[in-house]
Every structure is written in structure tokens, then in C-alpha cells.
């Protein structure tokens, strides 16, 4: 198991990686890097004894996570008073086909972050968060947009969650059969998996003279999504 350091999240039975301790990481650097290189998370919570898990876009500021949704959302209405929540992110890196079913696997990088989610009520804090909801992915873009109306801001809810505990789990082993199975006449392989950006598709109703801004250069065809997101995060939050 990874040893805790001064820049690590506290470890207890909630976030301790219980199987394959060697794959567990609790340091801020590893956890934050995995969070900053993804866009979509799943937030899990319980309402009246019924578990729910909702996908949504999110972003990080320091040790605080933010996500947004409709003000009418059942999830957000029930996370408004400091309710316990778990936010998870997963990067799938490969599919592993071994010589027996037990050793079939996948390479992946994942994070589970725990805390108490609160609905942002302060208007100034909410408006700033809504700017970063866009600018975290596309630095400086909000300044070029039509300003949001009061009704649009009212219709959008933003939730913040201080990361109280977190763990990352990484498998990068690839294909690993039992030694005696290498003599078994079955095909085996590792299939790499990557999320790659496609060629941009400009809106067919762009006004004459409107061109793609240089700030979107990082989102270019053939680039890995996690690289583009990590770069965008560093531009929006140079202090990390």
C-alpha cells in the first residue's frame, strides 16, 4: 500500500484500497492529475434509502470539486445541505485477453473522492463557478460569449464538495498469465484503448469572418482527450 505523505488524503476504511493494495495511491499529485485529465464523473448518493448514481461534468479547484445541473434536479436538491457523496472518475487504458477467464482484465486509472456536497447559494460565488464551468475546459472562452441571463443562472445549480478522503487505483500490468498457462494454445493479447479527439465540425451558421480561436488549438484532431484536458486545466489554474 502506498505510504501517506504530507500531501496525501487521510486513509481509513472508507477510501483504503482493500484488494491489491499496491495499486492504491492517496497522494494529492496522483489523485488530482487523474481528476484534471477527465471531464465526466459519476456522483453517487442516497435518497431515502435508495442509492442513485448520476453522470455529470465536473472540475477541481484545489481540494474542492464542483459540478452542475438543473435546479430542478433531484440529485442537486438532495445534496444542498451537506449530504455525503462519492464522486468517481475512470480512465480505461486497455482490455486484457488472457489464457483463462480469471486473468482477463483491463488496465485503468480511477479515483474515488468522498465528501459532503453543498449547494452554492451565494450569487457571486455561483456566477464565478459558472464561468469556470466553461473556462476550466476552454480557457478564456466565457469572455467571448453572450452573457448568461438571470433566468439561465437561476435555472442552473452548482454543487461544491471539499475532498475529505480520496484514493486512486491504477492497473497498468497488461497481460499476465499464470506461468503454466503460457503453454496453453490460446491466443492472448492486450488491446490499448484511447479517447482521441476527432476533427472539429464548425457550426454551419457561423457569421462571416468568425473563425476558430487560437485558444482551442489544444483540441486538435488526433490528440488524446486526457492530454487536452490536462493542458486546459493548467492554463485555467496555473497554481494547480
PDB file of C-alpha atoms in Angstrom:
ATOM      1  CA  UNK A   1       0.000   0.000   0.000  1.00  0.00           C
ATOM      2  CA  UNK A   2       1.218   3.487  -0.781  1.00  0.00           C
ATOM      3  CA  UNK A   3       2.559   5.303   2.252  1.00  0.00           C
ATOM      4  CA  UNK A   4       0.770   8.519   3.254  1.00  0.00           C
ATOM      5  CA  UNK A   5       2.691  11.794   2.914  1.00  0.00           C
ATOM      6  CA  UNK A   6       2.085  15.384   3.971  1.00  0.00           C
ATOM      7  CA  UNK A   7       0.359  15.998   0.609  1.00  0.00           C
ATOM      8  CA  UNK A   8      -1.941  12.994   0.819  1.00  0.00           C
ATOM      9  CA  UNK A   9      -5.543  12.399   1.735  1.00  0.00           C
ATOM     10  CA  UNK A  10      -6.186  10.647   5.058  1.00  0.00           C
ATOM     11  CA  UNK A  11      -6.690   6.890   4.798  1.00  0.00           C
ATOM     12  CA  UNK A  12      -9.355   4.918   6.649  1.00  0.00           C
ATOM     13  CA  UNK A  13     -11.772   2.085   5.894  1.00  0.00           C
ATOM     14  CA  UNK A  14     -13.796   4.365   3.594  1.00  0.00           C
ATOM     15  CA  UNK A  15     -11.123   5.033   0.978  1.00  0.00           C
ATOM     16  CA  UNK A  16      -8.494   2.367   1.660  1.00  0.00           C
ATOM     17  CA  UNK A  17      -7.931   0.164  -1.395  1.00  0.00           C
ATOM     18  CA  UNK A  18      -8.803  -3.240   0.045  1.00  0.00           C
ATOM     19  CA  UNK A  19      -7.812  -5.514  -2.849  1.00  0.00           C
ATOM     20  CA  UNK A  20      -4.389  -5.144  -4.437  1.00  0.00           C
ATOM     21  CA  UNK A  21      -3.052  -2.570  -2.005  1.00  0.00           C
ATOM     22  CA  UNK A  22      -0.071  -1.991  -4.310  1.00  0.00           C
ATOM     23  CA  UNK A  23      -2.390  -0.313  -6.816  1.00  0.00           C
ATOM     24  CA  UNK A  24      -3.653   2.254  -4.310  1.00  0.00           C
ATOM     25  CA  UNK A  25      -2.484   5.877  -4.269  1.00  0.00           C
ATOM     26  CA  UNK A  26      -3.589   8.611  -1.860  1.00  0.00           C
ATOM     27  CA  UNK A  27      -1.229  11.476  -2.661  1.00  0.00           C
ATOM     28  CA  UNK A  28      -2.674  14.717  -3.998  1.00  0.00           C
ATOM     29  CA  UNK A  29      -0.448  14.672  -7.088  1.00  0.00           C
ATOM     30  CA  UNK A  30      -1.766  11.334  -8.377  1.00  0.00           C
ATOM     31  CA  UNK A  31      -5.399  11.906  -7.407  1.00  0.00           C
ATOM     32  CA  UNK A  32      -5.536  15.434  -8.823  1.00  0.00           C
ATOM     33  CA  UNK A  33      -3.787  14.504 -12.076  1.00  0.00           C
ATOM     34  CA  UNK A  34      -6.394  11.837 -12.776  1.00  0.00           C
ATOM     35  CA  UNK A  35      -9.237  14.203 -11.923  1.00  0.00           C
ATOM     36  CA  UNK A  36      -7.862  17.026 -14.082  1.00  0.00           C
ATOM     37  CA  UNK A  37      -7.429  14.813 -17.152  1.00  0.00           C
ATOM     38  CA  UNK A  38     -11.100  13.794 -17.295  1.00  0.00           C
ATOM     39  CA  UNK A  39     -14.356  15.639 -17.877  1.00  0.00           C
ATOM     40  CA  UNK A  40     -17.148  13.214 -16.962  1.00  0.00           C
ATOM     41  CA  UNK A  41     -17.688  11.831 -13.480  1.00  0.00           C
ATOM     42  CA  UNK A  42     -20.364   9.837 -11.696  1.00  0.00           C
ATOM     43  CA  UNK A  43     -21.729  11.148  -8.399  1.00  0.00           C
ATOM     44  CA  UNK A  44     -23.257   8.592  -6.026  1.00  0.00           C
ATOM     45  CA  UNK A  45     -25.557   9.431  -3.128  1.00  0.00           C
ATOM     46  CA  UNK A  46     -28.529   8.017  -1.204  1.00  0.00           C
ATOM     47  CA  UNK A  47     -32.036   9.495  -1.036  1.00  0.00           C
ATOM     48  CA  UNK A  48     -34.429   7.959   1.473  1.00  0.00           C
ATOM     49  CA  UNK A  49     -32.510   4.699   1.446  1.00  0.00           C
ATOM     50  CA  UNK A  50     -32.420   4.455  -2.357  1.00  0.00           C
ATOM     51  CA  UNK A  51     -28.957   4.692  -3.991  1.00  0.00           C
ATOM     52  CA  UNK A  52     -28.509   6.825  -7.120  1.00  0.00           C
ATOM     53  CA  UNK A  53     -25.525   7.439  -9.393  1.00  0.00           C
ATOM     54  CA  UNK A  54     -25.593  10.373 -11.814  1.00  0.00           C
ATOM     55  CA  UNK A  55     -23.135  11.260 -14.613  1.00  0.00           C
ATOM     56  CA  UNK A  56     -22.160  14.917 -14.926  1.00  0.00           C
ATOM     57  CA  UNK A  57     -19.338  17.267 -15.923  1.00  0.00           C
ATOM     58  CA  UNK A  58     -17.102  18.446 -13.072  1.00  0.00           C
ATOM     59  CA  UNK A  59     -13.940  20.383 -12.312  1.00  0.00           C
ATOM     60  CA  UNK A  60     -11.463  20.866  -9.451  1.00  0.00           C
ATOM     61  CA  UNK A  61     -10.163  23.903  -7.590  1.00  0.00           C
ATOM     62  CA  UNK A  62      -7.529  22.912  -5.055  1.00  0.00           C
ATOM     63  CA  UNK A  63      -9.137  20.198  -2.958  1.00  0.00           C
ATOM     64  CA  UNK A  64     -12.689  21.232  -3.880  1.00  0.00           C
ATOM     65  CA  UNK A  65     -14.732  19.574  -6.621  1.00  0.00           C
ATOM     66  CA  UNK A  66     -17.572  21.305  -8.454  1.00  0.00           C
ATOM     67  CA  UNK A  67     -20.352  20.003 -10.660  1.00  0.00           C
ATOM     68  CA  UNK A  68     -23.541  21.457 -12.054  1.00  0.00           C
ATOM     69  CA  UNK A  69     -27.020  20.550 -13.217  1.00  0.00           C
ATOM     70  CA  UNK A  70     -30.597  21.731 -13.409  1.00  0.00           C
ATOM     71  CA  UNK A  71     -32.021  23.486 -10.349  1.00  0.00           C
ATOM     72  CA  UNK A  72     -34.927  21.027 -10.640  1.00  0.00           C
ATOM     73  CA  UNK A  73     -32.603  18.035 -10.363  1.00  0.00           C
ATOM     74  CA  UNK A  74     -33.497  15.578  -7.626  1.00  0.00           C
ATOM     75  CA  UNK A  75     -29.793  14.938  -7.087  1.00  0.00           C
ATOM     76  CA  UNK A  76     -28.940  18.591  -6.556  1.00  0.00           C
ATOM     77  CA  UNK A  77     -31.968  19.308  -4.379  1.00  0.00           C
ATOM     78  CA  UNK A  78     -30.881  16.495  -2.069  1.00  0.00           C
ATOM     79  CA  UNK A  79     -27.218  17.480  -1.978  1.00  0.00           C
ATOM     80  CA  UNK A  80     -27.944  21.023  -0.855  1.00  0.00           C
ATOM     81  CA  UNK A  81     -27.381  20.558   2.875  1.00  0.00           C
ATOM     82  CA  UNK A  82     -24.031  18.858   3.157  1.00  0.00           C
ATOM     83  CA  UNK A  83     -25.101  15.349   2.186  1.00  0.00           C
ATOM     84  CA  UNK A  84     -22.455  12.608   1.927  1.00  0.00           C
ATOM     85  CA  UNK A  85     -21.449  11.943  -1.671  1.00  0.00           C
ATOM     86  CA  UNK A  86     -18.898   9.933  -3.625  1.00  0.00           C
ATOM     87  CA  UNK A  87     -17.546  11.193  -6.955  1.00  0.00           C
ATOM     88  CA  UNK A  88     -15.769   8.710  -9.214  1.00  0.00           C
ATOM     89  CA  UNK A  89     -13.718   9.028 -12.410  1.00  0.00           C
ATOM     90  CA  UNK A  90     -12.276   6.229 -14.549  1.00  0.00           C
ATOM     91  CA  UNK A  91      -9.831   6.180 -17.463  1.00  0.00           C
ATOM     92  CA  UNK A  92      -9.937   2.886 -19.404  1.00  0.00           C
ATOM     93  CA  UNK A  93      -6.480   2.215 -20.884  1.00  0.00           C
ATOM     94  CA  UNK A  94      -6.713  -1.318 -22.277  1.00  0.00           C
ATOM     95  CA  UNK A  95      -8.617  -4.591 -22.490  1.00  0.00           C
ATOM     96  CA  UNK A  96      -6.611  -7.658 -21.493  1.00  0.00           C
ATOM     97  CA  UNK A  97      -7.342 -11.068 -23.065  1.00  0.00           C
ATOM     98  CA  UNK A  98      -5.543 -13.792 -21.158  1.00  0.00           C
ATOM     99  CA  UNK A  99      -5.409 -17.565 -21.498  1.00  0.00           C
ATOM    100  CA  UNK A 100      -8.038 -18.147 -18.826  1.00  0.00           C
ATOM    101  CA  UNK A 101     -11.156 -16.277 -17.816  1.00  0.00           C
ATOM    102  CA  UNK A 102      -9.824 -15.490 -14.350  1.00  0.00           C
ATOM    103  CA  UNK A 103      -6.891 -13.481 -15.760  1.00  0.00           C
ATOM    104  CA  UNK A 104      -8.936 -11.446 -18.255  1.00  0.00           C
ATOM    105  CA  UNK A 105      -8.755  -7.861 -17.065  1.00  0.00           C
ATOM    106  CA  UNK A 106      -8.349  -4.216 -18.022  1.00  0.00           C
ATOM    107  CA  UNK A 107      -5.731  -1.550 -17.447  1.00  0.00           C
ATOM    108  CA  UNK A 108      -7.291   1.544 -15.904  1.00  0.00           C
ATOM    109  CA  UNK A 109      -6.754   4.632 -13.753  1.00  0.00           C
ATOM    110  CA  UNK A 110      -9.525   5.598 -11.351  1.00  0.00           C
ATOM    111  CA  UNK A 111     -10.357   7.938  -8.477  1.00  0.00           C
ATOM    112  CA  UNK A 112     -12.953   7.811  -5.732  1.00  0.00           C
ATOM    113  CA  UNK A 113     -13.421  11.094  -3.852  1.00  0.00           C
ATOM    114  CA  UNK A 114     -15.559  11.378  -0.717  1.00  0.00           C
ATOM    115  CA  UNK A 115     -17.023  14.421   0.982  1.00  0.00           C
ATOM    116  CA  UNK A 116     -20.157  16.365   1.864  1.00  0.00           C
ATOM    117  CA  UNK A 117     -21.742  18.172  -1.076  1.00  0.00           C
ATOM    118  CA  UNK A 118     -23.285  21.609  -0.641  1.00  0.00           C
ATOM    119  CA  UNK A 119     -25.388  23.688  -2.998  1.00  0.00           C
ATOM    120  CA  UNK A 120     -23.780  27.060  -3.757  1.00  0.00           C
ATOM    121  CA  UNK A 121     -26.301  29.705  -2.699  1.00  0.00           C
ATOM    122  CA  UNK A 122     -24.191  32.890  -2.801  1.00  0.00           C
ATOM    123  CA  UNK A 123     -24.853  34.563  -6.168  1.00  0.00           C
ATOM    124  CA  UNK A 124     -21.316  35.908  -6.657  1.00  0.00           C
ATOM    125  CA  UNK A 125     -19.774  32.531  -5.839  1.00  0.00           C
ATOM    126  CA  UNK A 126     -22.242  30.819  -8.146  1.00  0.00           C
ATOM    127  CA  UNK A 127     -21.564  33.193 -11.052  1.00  0.00           C
ATOM    128  CA  UNK A 128     -17.809  32.693 -10.666  1.00  0.00           C
ATOM    129  CA  UNK A 129     -18.300  28.922 -10.608  1.00  0.00           C
ATOM    130  CA  UNK A 130     -20.404  29.062 -13.776  1.00  0.00           C
ATOM    131  CA  UNK A 131     -17.590  30.931 -15.508  1.00  0.00           C
ATOM    132  CA  UNK A 132     -15.157  28.175 -14.552  1.00  0.00           C
ATOM    133  CA  UNK A 133     -17.646  25.507 -15.626  1.00  0.00           C
ATOM    134  CA  UNK A 134     -16.763  26.654 -19.170  1.00  0.00           C
ATOM    135  CA  UNK A 135     -13.269  28.102 -18.754  1.00  0.00           C
ATOM    136  CA  UNK A 136     -11.875  25.062 -16.969  1.00  0.00           C
ATOM    137  CA  UNK A 137     -12.293  23.148 -20.250  1.00  0.00           C
ATOM    138  CA  UNK A 138     -11.896  26.080 -22.672  1.00  0.00           C
ATOM    139  CA  UNK A 139      -9.685  28.753 -21.027  1.00  0.00           C
ATOM    140  CA  UNK A 140     -10.893  32.330 -21.512  1.00  0.00           C
ATOM    141  CA  UNK A 141     -13.966  31.339 -23.524  1.00  0.00           C
ATOM    142  CA  UNK A 142     -16.605  32.913 -21.252  1.00  0.00           C
ATOM    143  CA  UNK A 143     -15.324  36.420 -22.014  1.00  0.00           C
ATOM    144  CA  UNK A 144     -16.196  35.866 -25.696  1.00  0.00           C
ATOM    145  CA  UNK A 145     -19.748  34.612 -25.090  1.00  0.00           C
ATOM    146  CA  UNK A 146     -23.164  36.218 -24.848  1.00  0.00           C
ATOM    147  CA  UNK A 147     -23.634  36.862 -21.095  1.00  0.00           C
ATOM    148  CA  UNK A 148     -25.894  34.434 -19.270  1.00  0.00           C
ATOM    149  CA  UNK A 149     -29.269  35.818 -18.297  1.00  0.00           C
ATOM    150  CA  UNK A 150     -30.522  35.960 -14.721  1.00  0.00           C
ATOM    151  CA  UNK A 151     -33.015  33.205 -15.581  1.00  0.00           C
ATOM    152  CA  UNK A 152     -30.279  30.974 -17.001  1.00  0.00           C
ATOM    153  CA  UNK A 153     -28.202  31.423 -13.853  1.00  0.00           C
ATOM    154  CA  UNK A 154     -31.250  30.702 -11.690  1.00  0.00           C
ATOM    155  CA  UNK A 155     -32.025  27.546 -13.670  1.00  0.00           C
ATOM    156  CA  UNK A 156     -28.522  26.175 -13.145  1.00  0.00           C
ATOM    157  CA  UNK A 157     -27.449  24.733  -9.811  1.00  0.00           C
ATOM    158  CA  UNK A 158     -23.803  24.331  -8.792  1.00  0.00           C
ATOM    159  CA  UNK A 159     -22.563  21.959  -6.108  1.00  0.00           C
ATOM    160  CA  UNK A 160     -19.217  22.122  -4.294  1.00  0.00           C
ATOM    161  CA  UNK A 161     -17.622  19.274  -2.351  1.00  0.00           C
ATOM    162  CA  UNK A 162     -14.441  19.523  -0.348  1.00  0.00           C
ATOM    163  CA  UNK A 163     -12.476  16.299  -0.840  1.00  0.00           C
ATOM    164  CA  UNK A 164     -12.304  14.844   2.664  1.00  0.00           C
ATOM    165  CA  UNK A 165     -10.902  11.469   1.579  1.00  0.00           C
ATOM    166  CA  UNK A 166      -9.830  10.091  -1.780  1.00  0.00           C
ATOM    167  CA  UNK A 167      -7.998   7.195  -3.340  1.00  0.00           C
ATOM    168  CA  UNK A 168      -6.677   6.443  -6.790  1.00  0.00           C
ATOM    169  CA  UNK A 169      -6.340   2.909  -8.105  1.00  0.00           C
ATOM    170  CA  UNK A 170      -4.153   2.160 -11.104  1.00  0.00           C
ATOM    171  CA  UNK A 171      -3.672  -1.085 -13.016  1.00  0.00           C
ATOM    172  CA  UNK A 172      -1.020  -0.937 -15.729  1.00  0.00           C
ATOM    173  CA  UNK A 173       0.131  -4.549 -15.675  1.00  0.00           C
ATOM    174  CA  UNK A 174      -1.088  -5.536 -19.123  1.00  0.00           C
ATOM    175  CA  UNK A 175      -1.199  -9.234 -19.962  1.00  0.00           C
ATOM    176  CA  UNK A 176      -0.135 -11.500 -17.088  1.00  0.00           C
ATOM    177  CA  UNK A 177      -0.982 -15.182 -17.300  1.00  0.00           C
ATOM    178  CA  UNK A 178      -0.098 -17.850 -14.783  1.00  0.00           C
ATOM    179  CA  UNK A 179       3.294 -19.254 -15.784  1.00  0.00           C
ATOM    180  CA  UNK A 180       1.920 -22.699 -16.636  1.00  0.00           C
ATOM    181  CA  UNK A 181      -0.772 -21.158 -18.867  1.00  0.00           C
ATOM    182  CA  UNK A 182       1.766 -19.829 -21.372  1.00  0.00           C
ATOM    183  CA  UNK A 183       1.950 -23.382 -22.741  1.00  0.00           C
ATOM    184  CA  UNK A 184      -1.812 -23.432 -23.415  1.00  0.00           C
ATOM    185  CA  UNK A 185      -2.620 -22.981 -27.157  1.00  0.00           C
ATOM    186  CA  UNK A 186      -4.971 -19.995 -26.870  1.00  0.00           C
ATOM    187  CA  UNK A 187      -4.492 -16.575 -28.428  1.00  0.00           C
ATOM    188  CA  UNK A 188      -3.881 -13.746 -25.918  1.00  0.00           C
ATOM    189  CA  UNK A 189      -3.372 -10.011 -26.312  1.00  0.00           C
ATOM    190  CA  UNK A 190      -3.697  -6.539 -24.833  1.00  0.00           C
ATOM    191  CA  UNK A 191      -5.956  -4.091 -26.710  1.00  0.00           C
ATOM    192  CA  UNK A 192      -5.000  -0.462 -25.965  1.00  0.00           C
ATOM    193  CA  UNK A 193      -7.923   1.933 -25.515  1.00  0.00           C
ATOM    194  CA  UNK A 194      -7.614   5.683 -26.103  1.00  0.00           C
ATOM    195  CA  UNK A 195     -10.125   8.527 -26.330  1.00  0.00           C
ATOM    196  CA  UNK A 196      -8.944  10.562 -29.318  1.00  0.00           C
ATOM    197  CA  UNK A 197     -10.343  13.885 -30.495  1.00  0.00           C
ATOM    198  CA  UNK A 198     -11.877  13.994 -33.960  1.00  0.00           C
ATOM    199  CA  UNK A 199     -11.735  16.824 -36.481  1.00  0.00           C
ATOM    200  CA  UNK A 200     -13.714  19.909 -35.328  1.00  0.00           C
ATOM    201  CA  UNK A 201     -17.101  20.370 -37.007  1.00  0.00           C
ATOM    202  CA  UNK A 202     -17.838  24.136 -37.158  1.00  0.00           C
ATOM    203  CA  UNK A 203     -21.446  25.264 -36.871  1.00  0.00           C
ATOM    204  CA  UNK A 204     -22.896  25.766 -40.355  1.00  0.00           C
ATOM    205  CA  UNK A 205     -24.491  29.053 -39.217  1.00  0.00           C
ATOM    206  CA  UNK A 206     -21.312  30.896 -38.197  1.00  0.00           C
ATOM    207  CA  UNK A 207     -21.374  34.561 -39.134  1.00  0.00           C
ATOM    208  CA  UNK A 208     -18.974  35.683 -41.882  1.00  0.00           C
ATOM    209  CA  UNK A 209     -15.477  36.332 -40.533  1.00  0.00           C
ATOM    210  CA  UNK A 210     -15.928  34.260 -37.367  1.00  0.00           C
ATOM    211  CA  UNK A 211     -13.022  31.836 -37.117  1.00  0.00           C
ATOM    212  CA  UNK A 212     -11.891  29.200 -34.642  1.00  0.00           C
ATOM    213  CA  UNK A 213      -9.988  30.949 -31.818  1.00  0.00           C
ATOM    214  CA  UNK A 214      -6.364  30.114 -31.126  1.00  0.00           C
ATOM    215  CA  UNK A 215      -7.326  29.129 -27.564  1.00  0.00           C
ATOM    216  CA  UNK A 216      -8.904  25.957 -28.974  1.00  0.00           C
ATOM    217  CA  UNK A 217      -5.688  24.835 -30.661  1.00  0.00           C
ATOM    218  CA  UNK A 218      -5.165  22.225 -27.950  1.00  0.00           C
ATOM    219  CA  UNK A 219      -8.352  20.479 -29.036  1.00  0.00           C
ATOM    220  CA  UNK A 220      -6.999  19.249 -32.353  1.00  0.00           C
ATOM    221  CA  UNK A 221      -7.811  16.158 -34.368  1.00  0.00           C
ATOM    222  CA  UNK A 222      -5.854  13.078 -33.312  1.00  0.00           C
ATOM    223  CA  UNK A 223      -4.916  14.364 -29.868  1.00  0.00           C
ATOM    224  CA  UNK A 224      -5.681  12.375 -26.731  1.00  0.00           C
ATOM    225  CA  UNK A 225      -8.566  13.860 -24.772  1.00  0.00           C
ATOM    226  CA  UNK A 226      -6.838  13.489 -21.411  1.00  0.00           C
ATOM    227  CA  UNK A 227      -3.821  15.447 -22.698  1.00  0.00           C
ATOM    228  CA  UNK A 228      -6.020  18.273 -23.992  1.00  0.00           C
ATOM    229  CA  UNK A 229      -7.955  18.458 -20.716  1.00  0.00           C
ATOM    230  CA  UNK A 230      -4.795  18.431 -18.595  1.00  0.00           C
ATOM    231  CA  UNK A 231      -3.359  21.274 -20.680  1.00  0.00           C
ATOM    232  CA  UNK A 232      -6.602  23.280 -20.425  1.00  0.00           C
ATOM    233  CA  UNK A 233      -6.666  22.799 -16.652  1.00  0.00           C
ATOM    234  CA  UNK A 234      -3.087  24.068 -16.325  1.00  0.00           C
ATOM    235  CA  UNK A 235      -3.975  27.174 -18.330  1.00  0.00           C
ATOM    236  CA  UNK A 236      -7.045  27.912 -16.195  1.00  0.00           C
ATOM    237  CA  UNK A 237      -5.387  27.044 -12.865  1.00  0.00           C
ATOM    238  CA  UNK A 238      -1.636  27.684 -13.241  1.00  0.00           C
ATOM    239  CA  UNK A 239      -1.143  27.275  -9.494  1.00  0.00           C
ATOM    240  CA  UNK A 240      -2.622  23.770  -9.621  1.00  0.00           C
TER     241      UNK A 240
END
